[in-house]
Amino acid sequence: MGILEKIDKENAPKHIAIIMDGNGRWAQRQGQDRLFGHNFGVESVREALKAAQELGTKFLTLYAFSTENWNRPQEEVNGIMNLLVDTISNEVDELHKSNVIIATIGDLAGLPERCQEEMTAACERTKNNTGIQLNLALNYSAKWELVNATKSIARRVMEGKMKIEDIDNKAIEQELSTNSIPDPELLIRTSGEHRISNFLLWQIAYSEFHFTDVLWPDFKKDDLFKAVLDYQSRERRFGLVSAQLENKA
Ligand code: FPP
């Protein structure tokens, strides 16, 4: 029996988020430069997307470039930006054909113009599709997003459009870049690191975490299925005790 058959598809996560890590180490182990690893990482993006489609996942959110990643050597930053542009322009036909909705979260305006144009065109072209939504986190950080949300709410209060008493979870969620997307039930991080690195801090309040030692370029469909099986072995209690969950069932 393959790993996929062991998964209870009815109860598979509807939203999976991934911190794709380990491209640099994977390349360096082979005596190659870091960009070689990022290039191979694109194949793992394909694998993860196909696996998520097979599971019937509705949203797959990938941490492709954080606001902190600008501090990397210029050559690497340029390489990643070119890779993004090339990948999206090469793959958009295929993604569109397989009914994928391409979307972004993050500060797109801070990206090189060509990257903005390519991403905006891909999002526009695929927005009416009905399959899985692939959210690429680009120039994204959760703290940036929360600062923005705070500013926006403060502005509305100052303009008299909102009362302080009306600020609740929902009001904050509406200001996040994930506002129309349910929170991820599962967050995966590859490469043996056990950190969140400023990713979706608000949205992962109740997510299950799956950490794997696999480096991102080695990540295959079965690695995503293993993460989902791990997720399904957990009991999600949302602050309740086990007995309360049994009564609810
Ligand atoms: C983390 O590995 C990886 C990145 C910061 C870049 C990820 C980008 C891609 C895989 C390309 C994405 C393409 C699309 C279309 C989404 P690292 O460099 O931090 O690895 P290290 O921890 O071993 O140094």
CSV table of C-alpha atoms and ligand atoms in Angstrom, one decimal:
chain,number,residue,atom,x,y,z
A,1,MET,CA,0.0,0.0,0.0
A,2,GLY,CA,1.4,3.4,-1.0
A,3,ILE,CA,1.5,6.3,1.4
A,4,LEU,CA,-1.3,8.1,-0.4
A,5,GLU,CA,-3.7,5.2,0.2
A,6,LYS,CA,-3.1,5.5,3.9
A,7,ILE,CA,-4.4,9.0,4.0
A,8,ASP,CA,-8.0,9.8,4.9
A,9,LYS,CA,-8.7,12.2,2.1
A,10,GLU,CA,-11.9,13.4,3.6
A,11,ASN,CA,-10.0,14.8,6.5
A,12,ALA,CA,-6.9,16.0,4.7
A,13,PRO,CA,-5.9,19.6,5.4
A,14,LYS,CA,-7.5,22.1,3.1
A,15,HIS,CA,-4.7,24.5,3.4
A,16,ILE,CA,-1.0,23.5,3.6
A,17,ALA,CA,1.8,26.0,4.1
A,18,ILE,CA,5.4,25.2,3.5
A,19,ILE,CA,8.7,26.8,4.5
A,20,MET,CA,10.9,25.6,1.8
A,21,ASP,CA,14.4,25.4,3.3
A,22,GLY,CA,17.7,23.8,2.6
A,23,ASN,CA,18.4,24.7,-1.1
A,24,GLY,CA,21.7,26.3,-0.2
A,25,ARG,CA,23.0,23.4,1.9
A,26,TRP,CA,21.8,20.9,-0.7
A,27,ALA,CA,23.9,22.7,-3.4
A,28,GLN,CA,26.9,23.2,-1.2
A,29,ARG,CA,27.0,19.5,-0.4
A,30,GLN,CA,27.5,18.9,-4.1
A,31,GLY,CA,30.1,21.6,-4.4
A,32,GLN,CA,27.7,23.8,-6.3
A,33,ASP,CA,26.7,27.4,-5.7
A,34,ARG,CA,23.5,28.2,-3.9
A,35,LEU,CA,21.5,29.1,-7.0
A,36,PHE,CA,22.0,25.5,-8.2
A,37,GLY,CA,19.9,24.5,-5.2
A,38,HIS,CA,17.2,27.1,-5.8
A,39,ASN,CA,16.9,25.8,-9.4
A,40,PHE,CA,16.4,22.3,-8.2
A,41,GLY,CA,13.9,23.6,-5.6
A,42,VAL,CA,11.5,24.5,-8.4
A,43,GLU,CA,11.2,20.8,-9.2
A,44,SER,CA,10.1,20.2,-5.6
A,45,VAL,CA,7.5,23.0,-5.9
A,46,ARG,CA,6.1,21.0,-8.8
A,47,GLU,CA,6.1,17.8,-6.7
A,48,ALA,CA,4.4,19.5,-3.7
A,49,LEU,CA,1.8,21.1,-6.0
A,50,LYS,CA,1.0,17.8,-7.7
A,51,ALA,CA,0.8,16.0,-4.3
A,52,ALA,CA,-1.5,18.7,-2.9
A,53,GLN,CA,-3.7,18.4,-6.0
A,54,GLU,CA,-4.0,14.6,-5.6
A,55,LEU,CA,-5.1,15.2,-2.0
A,56,GLY,CA,-7.8,17.7,-3.0
A,57,THR,CA,-6.0,20.5,-1.0
A,58,LYS,CA,-7.6,23.8,-1.7
A,59,PHE,CA,-4.7,26.1,-0.8
A,60,LEU,CA,-1.0,25.6,-0.9
A,61,THR,CA,1.1,28.5,0.5
A,62,LEU,CA,4.8,28.5,-0.2
A,63,TYR,CA,7.4,30.8,1.5
A,64,ALA,CA,9.4,31.7,-1.6
A,65,PHE,CA,11.0,35.0,-0.6
A,66,SER,CA,10.9,36.7,2.8
A,67,THR,CA,11.5,40.4,3.5
A,68,GLU,CA,14.7,39.2,5.3
A,69,ASN,CA,16.0,37.4,2.2
A,70,TRP,CA,17.0,40.8,0.7
A,71,ASN,CA,20.0,40.7,3.0
A,72,ARG,CA,21.5,37.7,1.1
A,73,PRO,CA,24.4,38.4,-1.4
A,74,GLN,CA,23.1,40.5,-4.3
A,75,GLU,CA,24.0,37.8,-6.8
A,76,GLU,CA,21.8,35.2,-5.0
A,77,VAL,CA,18.9,37.7,-4.6
A,78,ASN,CA,19.0,38.5,-8.4
A,79,GLY,CA,19.2,34.8,-9.1
A,80,ILE,CA,16.1,34.0,-7.1
A,81,MET,CA,14.2,36.9,-8.7
A,82,ASN,CA,15.2,35.7,-12.2
A,83,LEU,CA,14.2,32.2,-11.3
A,84,LEU,CA,10.8,33.3,-10.1
A,85,VAL,CA,10.2,35.3,-13.4
A,86,ASP,CA,11.4,32.4,-15.6
A,87,THR,CA,9.5,29.8,-13.7
A,88,ILE,CA,6.2,31.6,-13.7
A,89,SER,CA,6.5,32.6,-17.4
A,90,ASN,CA,7.5,29.0,-18.4
A,91,GLU,CA,4.9,27.3,-16.2
A,92,VAL,CA,1.8,29.6,-16.4
A,93,ASP,CA,0.3,27.8,-19.4
A,94,GLU,CA,0.5,24.4,-17.7
A,95,LEU,CA,-0.7,25.7,-14.4
A,96,HIS,CA,-3.6,27.4,-16.1
A,97,LYS,CA,-4.5,24.2,-18.0
A,98,SER,CA,-4.5,22.3,-14.7
A,99,ASN,CA,-7.0,24.8,-13.3
A,100,VAL,CA,-4.5,26.3,-10.7
A,101,ILE,CA,-5.2,29.7,-9.3
A,102,ILE,CA,-1.9,31.6,-8.8
A,103,ALA,CA,-2.0,34.2,-6.0
A,104,THR,CA,0.6,36.1,-4.0
A,105,ILE,CA,0.9,37.3,-0.5
A,106,GLY,CA,3.5,39.9,0.5
A,107,ASP,CA,4.6,43.3,-0.6
A,108,LEU,CA,4.7,42.9,-4.3
A,109,ALA,CA,5.5,46.5,-4.9
A,110,GLY,CA,8.9,46.0,-3.4
A,111,LEU,CA,9.9,43.4,-6.1
A,112,PRO,CA,11.7,44.2,-9.3
A,113,GLU,CA,9.3,45.5,-11.9
A,114,ARG,CA,9.6,42.5,-14.2
A,115,CYS,CA,8.8,40.2,-11.4
A,116,GLN,CA,5.8,42.3,-10.4
A,117,GLU,CA,4.5,42.3,-14.0
A,118,GLU,CA,5.0,38.5,-14.5
A,119,MET,CA,3.3,37.7,-11.2
A,120,THR,CA,0.4,40.1,-11.7
A,121,ALA,CA,-0.2,38.7,-15.2
A,122,ALA,CA,-0.2,35.1,-13.9
A,123,CYS,CA,-2.6,36.0,-11.1
A,124,GLU,CA,-4.9,37.9,-13.4
A,125,ARG,CA,-4.9,35.1,-16.0
A,126,THR,CA,-5.7,32.3,-13.5
A,127,LYS,CA,-8.0,34.1,-11.1
A,128,ASN,CA,-11.2,32.5,-12.4
A,129,ASN,CA,-9.9,28.9,-12.2
A,130,THR,CA,-11.5,26.6,-9.7
A,131,GLY,CA,-8.7,24.2,-8.7
A,132,ILE,CA,-6.1,24.5,-6.1
A,133,GLN,CA,-4.9,28.0,-5.1
A,134,LEU,CA,-1.1,28.3,-5.1
A,135,ASN,CA,-0.1,31.3,-2.9
A,136,LEU,CA,3.4,32.4,-3.3
A,137,ALA,CA,4.7,34.4,-0.4
A,138,LEU,CA,7.0,37.0,-2.0
A,139,ASN,CA,8.6,39.8,-0.1
A,140,TYR,CA,6.5,38.6,2.7
A,141,SER,CA,6.9,38.6,6.5
A,142,ALA,CA,4.2,38.1,9.1
A,143,LYS,CA,5.4,41.1,11.1
A,144,TRP,CA,5.2,43.4,8.0
A,145,GLU,CA,1.7,42.1,7.5
A,146,LEU,CA,0.6,42.7,11.1
A,147,VAL,CA,2.1,46.2,11.1
A,148,ASN,CA,0.2,47.0,7.9
A,149,ALA,CA,-3.0,45.6,9.4
A,150,THR,CA,-2.5,47.8,12.5
A,151,LYS,CA,-1.9,50.9,10.4
A,152,SER,CA,-5.0,50.3,8.4
A,153,ILE,CA,-7.2,49.7,11.4
A,154,ALA,CA,-5.8,52.8,13.2
A,155,ARG,CA,-6.5,54.9,10.0
A,156,ARG,CA,-10.1,53.7,9.9
A,157,VAL,CA,-10.6,54.5,13.6
A,158,MET,CA,-9.1,58.0,13.1
A,159,GLU,CA,-11.4,58.6,10.1
A,160,GLY,CA,-14.4,57.6,12.3
A,161,LYS,CA,-15.2,54.6,10.1
A,162,MET,CA,-14.6,52.1,12.9
A,163,LYS,CA,-14.9,52.1,16.7
A,164,ILE,CA,-12.1,50.7,18.9
A,165,GLU,CA,-14.7,48.3,20.4
A,166,ASP,CA,-15.2,46.9,16.9
A,167,ILE,CA,-11.6,45.6,16.7
A,168,ASP,CA,-11.8,41.9,17.0
A,169,ASN,CA,-10.2,38.8,15.4
A,170,LYS,CA,-12.3,39.2,12.3
A,171,ALA,CA,-11.4,42.8,11.8
A,172,ILE,CA,-7.7,42.0,12.0
A,173,GLU,CA,-8.1,39.0,9.7
A,174,GLN,CA,-9.7,41.2,7.1
A,175,GLU,CA,-6.6,43.3,7.0
A,176,LEU,CA,-4.2,40.4,6.4
A,177,SER,CA,-2.9,39.4,3.0
A,178,THR,CA,-4.6,36.0,3.6
A,179,ASN,CA,-8.0,37.6,4.2
A,180,SER,CA,-10.0,35.3,1.9
A,181,ILE,CA,-8.1,32.2,2.8
A,182,PRO,CA,-8.8,29.8,5.7
A,183,ASP,CA,-5.9,29.3,8.1
A,184,PRO,CA,-3.5,26.4,7.3
A,185,GLU,CA,-4.2,23.3,9.3
A,186,LEU,CA,-0.7,22.1,8.5
A,187,LEU,CA,2.7,23.9,8.3
A,188,ILE,CA,5.7,22.0,7.0
A,189,ARG,CA,9.3,23.1,7.3
A,190,THR,CA,12.1,21.2,5.6
A,191,SER,CA,15.8,20.9,6.2
A,192,GLY,CA,15.8,20.1,10.0
A,193,GLU,CA,15.3,23.7,11.1
A,194,HIS,CA,12.6,24.1,13.8
A,195,ARG,CA,11.8,27.8,13.3
A,196,ILE,CA,8.8,29.8,12.0
A,197,SER,CA,11.0,32.6,10.5
A,198,ASN,CA,8.3,35.3,10.5
A,199,PHE,CA,5.9,33.2,8.4
A,200,LEU,CA,2.1,33.5,8.9
A,201,LEU,CA,2.3,34.2,12.6
A,202,TRP,CA,-1.3,35.0,13.1
A,203,GLN,CA,-2.7,32.3,10.8
A,204,ILE,CA,-0.8,29.4,12.4
A,205,ALA,CA,-2.3,29.9,15.9
A,206,TYR,CA,-3.8,26.4,15.7
A,207,SER,CA,-1.8,24.8,12.9
A,208,GLU,CA,0.0,21.5,13.3
A,209,PHE,CA,3.7,21.6,12.6
A,210,HIS,CA,5.6,19.0,10.7
A,211,PHE,CA,9.4,19.3,10.6
A,212,THR,CA,11.4,17.1,8.3
A,213,ASP,CA,15.2,16.7,7.8
A,214,VAL,CA,14.7,16.4,4.0
A,215,LEU,CA,16.3,19.3,2.2
A,216,TRP,CA,13.9,21.2,-0.1
A,217,PRO,CA,15.4,20.0,-3.4
A,218,ASP,CA,15.0,16.4,-2.2
A,219,PHE,CA,11.3,17.0,-1.2
A,220,LYS,CA,9.0,14.7,-3.3
A,221,LYS,CA,5.3,13.9,-3.4
A,222,ASP,CA,5.7,11.2,-0.7
A,223,ASP,CA,7.3,13.7,1.7
A,224,LEU,CA,4.1,15.8,1.5
A,225,PHE,CA,2.0,12.6,2.0
A,226,LYS,CA,4.1,11.7,5.0
A,227,ALA,CA,3.5,15.1,6.5
A,228,VAL,CA,-0.3,14.7,6.0
A,229,LEU,CA,-0.2,11.3,7.6
A,230,ASP,CA,1.7,12.8,10.6
A,231,TYR,CA,-0.9,15.5,10.7
A,232,GLN,CA,-3.7,12.9,10.8
A,233,SER,CA,-2.1,11.1,13.7
A,234,ARG,CA,-2.5,14.2,15.8
A,235,GLU,CA,-5.5,15.1,17.9
A,236,ARG,CA,-6.5,18.7,17.3
A,237,ARG,CA,-8.1,20.0,20.4
A,238,PHE,CA,-8.3,23.8,19.9
A,239,GLY,CA,-7.9,24.4,23.7
A,240,LEU,CA,-10.5,21.7,24.7
A,241,VAL,CA,-9.8,18.5,26.5
A,242,SER,CA,-10.0,15.1,24.7
A,243,ALA,CA,-13.3,14.1,26.4
A,244,GLN,CA,-15.0,17.2,25.0
A,245,LEU,CA,-13.9,16.3,21.5
A,246,GLU,CA,-15.4,12.7,22.0
A,247,ASN,CA,-18.7,14.3,23.0
A,248,LYS,CA,-18.7,16.5,19.9
A,249,ALA,CA,-18.0,13.5,17.5
B,1,FPP,C1,15.5,28.4,1.3
B,1,FPP,O1,16.7,27.7,1.2
B,1,FPP,C2,15.0,28.8,-0.1
B,1,FPP,C3,14.7,30.1,-0.5
B,1,FPP,C4,14.9,31.3,0.3
B,1,FPP,C5,14.2,30.3,-1.9
B,1,FPP,C6,13.2,29.4,-2.3
B,1,FPP,C7,12.8,29.6,-3.7
B,1,FPP,C8,12.6,28.6,-4.6
B,1,FPP,C9,12.6,27.1,-4.3
B,1,FPP,C10,12.2,29.0,-5.9
B,1,FPP,C11,10.7,29.2,-5.9
B,1,FPP,C12,10.1,29.2,-7.1
B,1,FPP,C13,8.8,29.2,-7.2
B,1,FPP,C14,8.2,29.3,-8.6
B,1,FPP,C15,7.9,29.3,-6.1
B,1,FPP,P1,18.0,28.3,1.7
B,1,FPP,O2,18.7,29.1,0.6
B,1,FPP,O3,17.7,29.1,2.9
B,1,FPP,O4,18.8,27.0,2.1
B,1,FPP,P2,19.9,26.9,3.3
B,1,FPP,O5,19.2,27.1,4.6
B,1,FPP,O6,20.4,25.5,3.1
B,1,FPP,O7,20.9,28.0,3.1
